[in-house]
Amino acid sequence: MPSVVVTLGVVSLLTDISSEAVAAVLPVYLTAALGLSTIAYGIVDGLLQGMSALVRVGGGWAADRGDRPKWVAFAGYGLSALTRGGLLLATGFGAVTALVAVDRVGKGIRTAPRDAMISAAADPDHVARAFGVHRMLDTVGAALGPLLAFLILWAVPDGYRSVFVLSFGCAVLGVAVLGLLVPDARPRRDRERGADPTGPTDPAGPGGPVASESLDSEPRTTPRPVTAPGVLRHLADPRLRRLLLVAGALGLLTVGDGFVYLALQARDGFATTWFPLLYVGSNLASLLLAIPVGRLADRVGRGRVLVAGHVALVGAYLCAGLQTGWAGATIVALVLIGVFYAATDGVLAAIAGRLVDPDARATAIASAQTVVAVARMVASIGFGLLWHTVGRGPAMLTIAGLLAVALPACWWALRPVDRTPAPSPVGAASPGGRS
């Protein structure tokens, strides 16, 4: 596994401790401590889901255009770290909402350049596994953050400010690791020097590609900087359009985890102190499954696994919506949410990054993530209204039914994505003769 994948995983681990510690207390903080309705929480959760969509494509395009994905990602991580410090000063719903929005902008800037670096460093036959390794480390942080938030609230009742201090410190550490330890990979420059950015990497090196010829030799090809018309041409690929359509449809039927956890709490009636542990449970399941599911996606088809992850989500909605007397239903719901993230988060980026030429890879990944983010923003706001109108159980069962109806069509639409080989840049050598 390329070292850059592991190092970026450590960056994500620290950043997710920061973000998930806040996310784990935010639903109960807004609804219990501030006394807001599910409609208000739906607005905040919509911002969490979709605000990053405003800048995702811009961040991906900037990384492709400037050939500096590391520093575009650094800007996004740094912006999010600043908002963690701002939470220490925020005192009302408006201030918290504004900081959440800015934090999501930072996430939107950083995500596609980071994923493009992972995709470029990975072997083409094991891209989903590389994303699985990264997401595993990411999910370690996502599990530790809520766990630490729980311990803080257990020791300090209403200790939300202490959670924010922890969040800020971890965010700063993540930015430092990215700036100091992640190599400044420049895919277009490396190809100009004769390297294959999609080929094998040197595990003993900093995670960059193995040069196929000396740096003093003539380049095989001279890729030009990515322009806006060139990006649009790549995005017009029918396979990518098909992926974007399916991702958007599924995103419209995916509500935020916070709603599922609030539904579980309302049904089971446990104390708010235990609320962050719900995030820990689902993140642990995702942590354990990230690499195995990534390998499975590389073997049987990434599109199939993406759809299967949403099947698990239907089960989670049913567990949260049905009034059962079985205590294990909550545990099953958390496991199914973990399965969903293991089968969708990194797998979507793995699919999008291999449907276009490397020069537009970050932009393609950003486009897919943008479609999902916008769709989930609409879904969260709409679901908050639905919950407020018809109640917890009917709302959950309605969204589960709609998602179940959409899945067969989405599976059929993604079949060509699994059958079509990924493109390779002109003049670049393909490892083992594979594209």
Short mmCIF file of C-alpha atoms in Angstrom, two decimals:
data_model
loop_
_atom_site.label_atom_id
_atom_site.label_comp_id
_atom_site.label_asym_id
_atom_site.label_seq_id
_atom_site.Cartn_x
_atom_site.Cartn_y
_atom_site.Cartn_z
CA MET A 1 0.00 0.00 0.00
CA PRO A 2 1.52 3.37 -1.01
CA SER A 3 2.68 5.39 1.97
CA VAL A 4 0.81 8.49 0.76
CA VAL A 5 -2.47 6.58 1.18
CA VAL A 6 -1.59 5.71 4.78
CA THR A 7 -0.41 9.26 5.59
CA LEU A 8 -3.57 10.78 4.15
CA GLY A 9 -5.47 8.25 6.22
CA VAL A 10 -3.77 9.57 9.37
CA VAL A 11 -4.72 13.12 8.36
CA SER A 12 -8.32 12.00 7.95
CA LEU A 13 -8.18 10.12 11.25
CA LEU A 14 -7.24 13.25 13.16
CA THR A 15 -9.69 15.41 11.25
CA ASP A 16 -12.52 12.95 11.80
CA ILE A 17 -11.87 12.86 15.55
CA SER A 18 -12.39 16.61 15.35
CA SER A 19 -15.46 16.66 13.12
CA GLU A 20 -17.26 13.59 14.48
CA ALA A 21 -16.85 14.65 18.10
CA VAL A 22 -18.84 17.76 17.20
CA ALA A 23 -21.29 15.91 14.93
CA ALA A 24 -22.02 13.37 17.67
CA VAL A 25 -23.25 16.02 20.10
CA LEU A 26 -24.80 18.41 17.59
CA PRO A 27 -28.24 16.73 17.19
CA VAL A 28 -28.87 16.48 20.92
CA TYR A 29 -27.21 19.86 21.54
CA LEU A 30 -29.56 21.62 19.12
CA THR A 31 -32.74 19.72 20.02
CA ALA A 32 -32.23 19.25 23.79
CA ALA A 33 -29.87 21.99 24.96
CA LEU A 34 -31.14 24.72 22.61
CA GLY A 35 -34.69 23.35 22.33
CA LEU A 36 -34.92 23.49 18.53
CA SER A 37 -37.38 21.47 16.42
CA THR A 38 -36.56 18.68 13.96
CA ILE A 39 -37.14 21.21 11.17
CA ALA A 40 -34.30 23.36 12.51
CA TYR A 41 -32.08 20.34 12.88
CA GLY A 42 -33.00 19.33 9.33
CA ILE A 43 -31.67 22.67 8.11
CA VAL A 44 -28.39 22.22 10.00
CA ASP A 45 -28.07 18.61 8.84
CA GLY A 46 -28.80 19.75 5.30
CA LEU A 47 -25.88 22.15 5.57
CA LEU A 48 -23.72 19.31 6.92
CA GLN A 49 -24.70 17.17 3.95
CA GLY A 50 -24.74 19.66 1.12
CA MET A 51 -22.93 22.93 1.79
CA SER A 52 -19.66 21.46 0.57
CA ALA A 53 -21.32 20.92 -2.83
CA LEU A 54 -20.88 24.60 -3.61
CA VAL A 55 -17.10 24.26 -3.84
CA ARG A 56 -16.35 20.57 -4.47
CA VAL A 57 -16.05 20.89 -8.24
CA GLY A 58 -14.06 24.10 -7.83
CA GLY A 59 -11.64 22.36 -5.48
CA GLY A 60 -11.23 19.44 -7.85
CA TRP A 61 -10.74 21.69 -10.85
CA ALA A 62 -8.19 23.83 -8.99
CA ALA A 63 -6.21 20.69 -8.12
CA ASP A 64 -6.27 19.49 -11.75
CA ARG A 65 -5.55 22.94 -13.21
CA GLY A 66 -2.76 23.92 -10.83
CA ASP A 67 -1.29 20.40 -10.54
CA ARG A 68 -1.07 20.98 -6.76
CA PRO A 69 -3.66 18.69 -5.14
CA LYS A 70 -1.86 18.67 -1.79
CA TRP A 71 -2.06 22.41 -1.26
CA VAL A 72 -5.65 22.69 -2.40
CA ALA A 73 -6.48 20.00 0.16
CA PHE A 74 -4.38 21.84 2.76
CA ALA A 75 -6.47 25.00 2.27
CA GLY A 76 -9.66 23.01 2.87
CA TYR A 77 -8.36 21.30 6.00
CA GLY A 78 -7.08 24.62 7.34
CA LEU A 79 -10.44 26.33 6.84
CA SER A 80 -12.23 23.57 8.74
CA ALA A 81 -9.72 23.82 11.58
CA LEU A 82 -10.48 27.52 11.96
CA THR A 83 -14.19 26.79 12.38
CA ARG A 84 -13.41 24.40 15.23
CA GLY A 85 -11.85 27.31 17.07
CA GLY A 86 -14.90 29.41 16.22
CA LEU A 87 -17.18 26.95 18.00
CA LEU A 88 -15.53 27.96 21.27
CA LEU A 89 -16.91 31.46 20.76
CA ALA A 90 -20.31 30.65 19.23
CA THR A 91 -23.28 31.19 21.54
CA GLY A 92 -26.43 30.76 19.44
CA PHE A 93 -28.11 28.83 16.66
CA GLY A 94 -27.16 31.38 13.99
CA ALA A 95 -23.46 31.33 14.86
CA VAL A 96 -23.35 27.53 15.03
CA THR A 97 -25.13 27.27 11.68
CA ALA A 98 -22.70 29.69 10.04
CA LEU A 99 -19.68 27.79 11.37
CA VAL A 100 -21.14 24.48 10.19
CA ALA A 101 -21.58 25.99 6.73
CA VAL A 102 -17.98 27.25 6.60
CA ASP A 103 -16.67 23.91 7.87
CA ARG A 104 -18.51 22.12 5.06
CA VAL A 105 -16.99 24.53 2.54
CA GLY A 106 -13.57 23.45 3.82
CA LYS A 107 -14.57 19.82 3.46
CA GLY A 108 -15.73 20.48 -0.09
CA ILE A 109 -12.41 22.06 -1.04
CA ARG A 110 -10.26 19.24 0.35
CA THR A 111 -12.11 16.05 -0.47
CA ALA A 112 -11.62 15.69 -4.23
CA PRO A 113 -7.89 16.65 -4.27
CA ARG A 114 -7.24 14.19 -1.44
CA ASP A 115 -9.13 11.39 -3.17
CA ALA A 116 -7.39 12.18 -6.45
CA MET A 117 -4.02 11.70 -4.73
CA ILE A 118 -5.18 8.34 -3.43
CA SER A 119 -6.49 7.27 -6.84
CA ALA A 120 -3.28 8.36 -8.58
CA ALA A 121 -1.06 6.49 -6.12
CA ALA A 122 -3.03 3.22 -6.17
CA ASP A 123 -2.63 0.28 -8.51
CA PRO A 124 -5.49 0.39 -11.07
CA ASP A 125 -6.64 -3.11 -10.09
CA HIS A 126 -6.80 -2.26 -6.39
CA VAL A 127 -8.20 1.25 -6.27
CA ALA A 128 -11.19 0.36 -4.11
CA ARG A 129 -8.89 -1.46 -1.68
CA ALA A 130 -6.68 1.64 -1.40
CA PHE A 131 -9.75 3.72 -0.66
CA GLY A 132 -10.76 1.04 1.82
CA VAL A 133 -7.46 1.44 3.68
CA HIS A 134 -7.87 5.20 3.74
CA ARG A 135 -11.50 4.96 4.84
CA MET A 136 -10.55 2.46 7.54
CA LEU A 137 -8.13 4.98 9.08
CA ASP A 138 -10.68 7.73 8.52
CA THR A 139 -13.29 5.68 10.34
CA VAL A 140 -10.96 5.03 13.29
CA GLY A 141 -11.12 8.77 13.83
CA ALA A 142 -14.86 8.78 13.20
CA ALA A 143 -15.26 6.19 15.97
CA LEU A 144 -12.84 7.83 18.40
CA GLY A 145 -14.43 11.27 18.08
CA PRO A 146 -17.90 10.29 19.37
CA LEU A 147 -16.33 8.01 21.99
CA LEU A 148 -14.24 10.87 23.36
CA ALA A 149 -17.30 13.14 23.24
CA PHE A 150 -19.24 10.55 25.26
CA LEU A 151 -16.46 10.34 27.87
CA ILE A 152 -16.35 14.12 28.16
CA LEU A 153 -20.12 14.41 28.60
CA TRP A 154 -20.05 11.52 31.08
CA ALA A 155 -17.42 13.28 33.19
CA VAL A 156 -18.68 16.85 32.64
CA PRO A 157 -22.46 17.18 32.29
CA ASP A 158 -23.29 19.71 29.55
CA GLY A 159 -19.58 19.80 28.74
CA TYR A 160 -20.09 20.79 25.11
CA ARG A 161 -17.37 23.44 25.30
CA SER A 162 -14.83 20.80 26.33
CA VAL A 163 -15.82 18.75 23.29
CA PHE A 164 -15.15 21.79 21.11
CA VAL A 165 -11.67 22.23 22.65
CA LEU A 166 -10.82 18.61 21.82
CA SER A 167 -12.15 19.10 18.31
CA PHE A 168 -9.99 22.17 17.68
CA GLY A 169 -6.79 20.50 18.89
CA CYS A 170 -7.22 17.44 16.69
CA ALA A 171 -8.03 19.57 13.65
CA VAL A 172 -4.78 21.53 14.07
CA LEU A 173 -2.79 18.28 14.35
CA GLY A 174 -4.35 16.98 11.14
CA VAL A 175 -3.38 20.11 9.23
CA ALA A 176 0.18 19.83 10.56
CA VAL A 177 0.56 16.20 9.44
CA LEU A 178 -0.72 17.06 5.95
CA GLY A 179 1.61 20.02 5.55
CA LEU A 180 4.73 18.32 6.91
CA LEU A 181 4.47 14.65 5.93
CA VAL A 182 2.39 14.30 2.75
CA PRO A 183 4.55 14.63 -0.39
CA ASP A 184 3.71 17.39 -2.85
CA ALA A 185 2.63 15.05 -5.66
CA ARG A 186 2.23 16.73 -9.05
CA PRO A 187 0.68 14.20 -11.46
CA ARG A 188 1.00 16.27 -14.65
CA ARG A 189 4.63 17.14 -13.94
CA ASP A 190 5.42 13.49 -13.23
CA ARG A 191 3.95 12.43 -16.56
CA GLU A 192 5.98 15.09 -18.34
CA ARG A 193 9.05 13.44 -16.83
CA GLY A 194 7.97 10.01 -18.05
CA ALA A 195 6.21 8.65 -14.96
CA ASP A 196 2.91 6.79 -14.96
CA PRO A 197 0.75 8.26 -12.20
CA THR A 198 -1.72 5.39 -12.38
CA GLY A 199 0.90 2.70 -12.13
CA PRO A 200 2.60 0.96 -9.19
CA THR A 201 4.22 2.98 -6.49
CA ASP A 202 7.38 2.51 -4.53
CA PRO A 203 6.29 1.30 -1.09
CA ALA A 204 9.60 2.37 0.37
CA GLY A 205 9.31 5.88 -1.01
CA PRO A 206 7.07 8.78 -0.14
CA GLY A 207 4.10 7.31 -1.99
CA GLY A 208 4.84 8.88 -5.37
CA PRO A 209 4.85 7.00 -8.66
CA VAL A 210 7.79 4.96 -9.83
CA ALA A 211 9.49 6.73 -12.69
CA SER A 212 9.73 4.60 -15.81
CA GLU A 213 12.69 6.57 -17.12
CA SER A 214 15.25 9.02 -15.77
CA LEU A 215 14.30 12.57 -15.03
CA ASP A 216 16.79 13.80 -17.64
CA SER A 217 15.26 11.81 -20.51
CA GLU A 218 12.78 13.15 -23.02
CA PRO A 219 9.17 12.96 -21.86
CA ARG A 220 6.84 10.57 -23.65
CA THR A 221 4.07 13.11 -23.72
CA THR A 222 3.49 16.63 -22.57
CA PRO A 223 0.07 16.90 -20.98
CA ARG A 224 -1.33 20.40 -21.01
CA PRO A 225 -2.98 22.07 -18.03
CA VAL A 226 -6.62 21.22 -17.65
CA THR A 227 -8.93 23.94 -18.98
CA ALA A 228 -12.62 24.40 -18.27
CA PRO A 229 -13.68 23.18 -21.76
CA GLY A 230 -11.41 20.16 -21.34
CA VAL A 231 -13.02 19.34 -18.01
CA LEU A 232 -16.49 19.59 -19.53
CA ARG A 233 -15.43 17.23 -22.30
CA HIS A 234 -14.32 14.65 -19.75
CA LEU A 235 -17.52 15.08 -17.77
CA ALA A 236 -19.56 14.41 -20.91
CA ASP A 237 -18.47 10.77 -20.85
CA PRO A 238 -21.68 8.67 -20.88
CA ARG A 239 -20.40 6.38 -18.13
CA LEU A 240 -19.73 9.30 -15.79
CA ARG A 241 -23.11 10.87 -16.57
CA ARG A 242 -24.77 7.55 -15.77
CA LEU A 243 -22.91 7.39 -12.44
CA LEU A 244 -23.89 10.97 -11.57
CA LEU A 245 -27.54 10.27 -12.33
CA VAL A 246 -27.62 7.17 -10.12
CA ALA A 247 -25.66 8.83 -7.32
CA GLY A 248 -28.07 11.78 -7.32
CA ALA A 249 -31.15 9.55 -7.24
CA LEU A 250 -29.79 7.53 -4.32
CA GLY A 251 -28.69 10.69 -2.49
CA LEU A 252 -32.23 12.09 -2.62
CA LEU A 253 -33.36 9.04 -0.67
CA THR A 254 -30.54 9.13 1.92
CA VAL A 255 -31.19 11.09 5.10
CA GLY A 256 -28.57 12.11 7.63
CA ASP A 257 -27.41 9.64 10.26
CA GLY A 258 -28.48 12.06 12.98
CA PHE A 259 -32.13 11.50 12.07
CA VAL A 260 -31.72 7.74 12.37
CA TYR A 261 -30.04 8.12 15.75
CA LEU A 262 -32.71 10.55 16.98
CA ALA A 263 -35.34 8.03 15.89
CA LEU A 264 -33.58 5.25 17.78
CA GLN A 265 -33.35 7.43 20.89
CA ALA A 266 -37.03 8.43 20.66
CA ARG A 267 -38.06 4.80 20.35
CA ASP A 268 -35.81 3.35 23.07
CA GLY A 269 -35.84 6.34 25.43
CA PHE A 270 -32.19 6.20 26.56
CA ALA A 271 -30.45 9.18 28.16
CA THR A 272 -28.83 11.84 25.97
CA THR A 273 -25.45 11.10 27.59
CA TRP A 274 -25.37 7.85 25.64
CA PHE A 275 -26.24 9.46 22.32
CA PRO A 276 -22.63 9.77 20.99
CA LEU A 277 -22.18 6.00 21.37
CA LEU A 278 -24.57 5.49 18.46
CA TYR A 279 -21.97 7.11 16.20
CA VAL A 280 -19.29 4.90 17.73
CA GLY A 281 -21.24 1.74 16.93
CA SER A 282 -21.83 2.53 13.25
CA ASN A 283 -18.28 3.78 12.77
CA LEU A 284 -16.81 0.63 14.30
CA ALA A 285 -18.82 -1.47 11.84
CA SER A 286 -17.59 0.68 8.95
CA LEU A 287 -14.02 0.46 10.27
CA LEU A 288 -14.05 -3.34 10.31
CA LEU A 289 -15.65 -3.64 6.88
CA ALA A 290 -13.90 -0.90 4.87
CA ILE A 291 -11.01 -3.00 3.51
CA PRO A 292 -12.95 -6.27 2.97
CA VAL A 293 -15.73 -4.43 1.15
CA GLY A 294 -13.17 -2.52 -0.93
CA ARG A 295 -11.58 -5.80 -2.01
CA LEU A 296 -15.01 -7.21 -2.78
CA ALA A 297 -15.81 -4.17 -4.93
CA ASP A 298 -12.60 -4.62 -6.94
CA ARG A 299 -13.48 -8.28 -7.48
CA VAL A 300 -17.23 -8.37 -8.20
CA GLY A 301 -17.88 -4.85 -9.45
CA ARG A 302 -17.86 -1.47 -7.74
CA GLY A 303 -21.29 -0.49 -9.04
CA ARG A 304 -22.86 -3.64 -7.60
CA VAL A 305 -21.32 -3.00 -4.19
CA LEU A 306 -22.46 0.64 -4.28
CA VAL A 307 -26.07 -0.46 -4.77
CA ALA A 308 -25.74 -3.23 -2.15
CA GLY A 309 -24.68 -0.62 0.40
CA HIS A 310 -28.00 1.15 -0.09
CA VAL A 311 -29.81 -2.15 0.49
CA ALA A 312 -28.23 -2.15 3.95
CA LEU A 313 -29.46 1.42 4.42
CA VAL A 314 -33.05 0.30 3.76
CA GLY A 315 -32.64 -2.19 6.59
CA ALA A 316 -31.34 0.53 8.92
CA TYR A 317 -34.36 2.72 8.18
CA LEU A 318 -36.70 -0.17 8.90
CA CYS A 319 -34.98 -0.86 12.23
CA ALA A 320 -35.36 2.81 13.21
CA GLY A 321 -38.94 3.15 11.99
CA LEU A 322 -40.56 -0.03 13.26
CA GLN A 323 -41.78 -0.16 16.84
CA THR A 324 -40.22 -3.44 17.91
CA GLY A 325 -39.70 -4.78 21.38
CA TRP A 326 -36.37 -6.29 20.39
CA ALA A 327 -33.42 -4.47 21.98
CA GLY A 328 -31.05 -5.78 19.32
CA ALA A 329 -32.78 -3.72 16.61
CA THR A 330 -30.67 -0.70 17.55
CA ILE A 331 -27.44 -2.68 17.24
CA VAL A 332 -28.56 -4.08 13.87
CA ALA A 333 -29.33 -0.55 12.66
CA LEU A 334 -25.85 0.66 13.62
CA VAL A 335 -24.17 -2.29 11.87
CA LEU A 336 -26.21 -1.70 8.71
CA ILE A 337 -25.24 1.97 8.66
CA GLY A 338 -21.60 0.88 8.93
CA VAL A 339 -22.10 -1.49 6.00
CA PHE A 340 -23.62 1.37 4.00
CA TYR A 341 -20.61 3.64 4.47
CA ALA A 342 -18.08 0.87 3.82
CA ALA A 343 -19.83 0.05 0.53
CA THR A 344 -20.43 3.58 -0.75
CA ASP A 345 -18.06 6.29 0.45
CA GLY A 346 -14.72 5.17 -0.97
CA VAL A 347 -16.32 3.00 -3.67
CA LEU A 348 -18.03 6.00 -5.29
CA ALA A 349 -14.71 7.86 -5.48
CA ALA A 350 -13.00 4.74 -6.85
CA ILE A 351 -15.57 4.47 -9.65
CA ALA A 352 -15.52 8.15 -10.61
CA GLY A 353 -11.73 8.44 -10.53
CA ARG A 354 -11.31 5.65 -13.10
CA LEU A 355 -13.96 6.73 -15.60
CA VAL A 356 -11.96 9.70 -16.95
CA ASP A 357 -8.39 10.54 -17.89
CA PRO A 358 -6.02 11.32 -15.00
CA ASP A 359 -5.95 15.03 -15.93
CA ALA A 360 -9.61 15.32 -14.90
CA ARG A 361 -9.63 12.78 -12.08
CA ALA A 362 -10.11 15.20 -9.18
CA THR A 363 -12.85 17.02 -11.06
CA ALA A 364 -14.70 13.77 -11.81
CA ILE A 365 -14.54 12.67 -8.18
CA ALA A 366 -15.68 16.12 -7.07
CA SER A 367 -18.59 16.02 -9.52
CA ALA A 368 -19.85 12.71 -8.13
CA GLN A 369 -19.45 13.89 -4.55
CA THR A 370 -21.17 17.18 -5.37
CA VAL A 371 -24.21 15.45 -6.80
CA VAL A 372 -24.47 13.28 -3.69
CA ALA A 373 -23.97 16.23 -1.34
CA VAL A 374 -26.65 18.38 -3.00
CA ALA A 375 -29.09 15.47 -3.10
CA ARG A 376 -28.52 14.65 0.57
CA MET A 377 -28.95 18.29 1.54
CA VAL A 378 -32.37 18.32 -0.12
CA ALA A 379 -33.18 14.94 1.46
CA SER A 380 -32.33 16.10 4.99
CA ILE A 381 -34.36 19.28 4.79
CA GLY A 382 -37.29 17.42 3.26
CA PHE A 383 -37.09 14.62 5.80
CA GLY A 384 -37.10 17.10 8.68
CA LEU A 385 -40.40 18.45 7.35
CA LEU A 386 -41.75 14.93 6.83
CA TRP A 387 -40.87 13.89 10.39
CA HIS A 388 -42.49 17.04 11.77
CA THR A 389 -45.64 16.37 9.72
CA VAL A 390 -46.27 12.62 10.05
CA GLY A 391 -44.04 11.53 12.92
CA ARG A 392 -40.91 9.43 13.37
CA GLY A 393 -42.12 5.96 12.40
CA PRO A 394 -44.13 6.81 9.27
CA ALA A 395 -41.36 9.11 8.02
CA MET A 396 -38.70 6.39 8.36
CA LEU A 397 -40.87 3.74 6.74
CA THR A 398 -41.73 6.07 3.85
CA ILE A 399 -38.10 6.81 3.00
CA ALA A 400 -37.22 3.10 3.33
CA GLY A 401 -39.98 2.16 0.89
CA LEU A 402 -38.97 4.77 -1.68
CA LEU A 403 -35.32 3.72 -1.54
CA ALA A 404 -36.22 0.04 -1.92
CA VAL A 405 -38.27 0.82 -5.03
CA ALA A 406 -35.40 2.81 -6.62
CA LEU A 407 -32.63 0.24 -6.06
CA PRO A 408 -33.41 -2.22 -8.91
CA ALA A 409 -33.35 0.59 -11.50
CA CYS A 410 -30.08 1.93 -10.07
CA TRP A 411 -28.50 -1.52 -10.20
CA TRP A 412 -29.51 -1.90 -13.86
CA ALA A 413 -28.17 1.57 -14.73
CA LEU A 414 -24.72 0.88 -13.24
CA ARG A 415 -24.06 -2.38 -15.08
CA PRO A 416 -22.12 -0.71 -17.95
CA VAL A 417 -19.88 1.04 -15.40
CA ASP A 418 -18.63 -2.30 -14.09
CA ARG A 419 -18.10 -3.73 -17.59
CA THR A 420 -16.18 -0.83 -19.17
CA PRO A 421 -12.38 -0.58 -18.60
CA ALA A 422 -10.91 2.66 -17.32
CA PRO A 423 -9.13 4.96 -19.81
CA SER A 424 -5.38 5.41 -19.75
CA PRO A 425 -3.57 8.61 -20.75
CA VAL A 426 -1.96 8.76 -24.17
CA GLY A 427 1.65 7.70 -24.00
CA ALA A 428 1.46 6.34 -20.48
CA ALA A 429 2.46 2.75 -19.87
CA SER A 430 -0.19 0.49 -18.36
CA PRO A 431 1.08 -1.98 -15.77
CA GLY A 432 0.88 -5.50 -17.08
CA GLY A 433 -0.83 -4.31 -20.25
CA ARG A 434 -4.03 -3.41 -18.39
CA SER A 435 -5.83 -0.09 -18.92
#
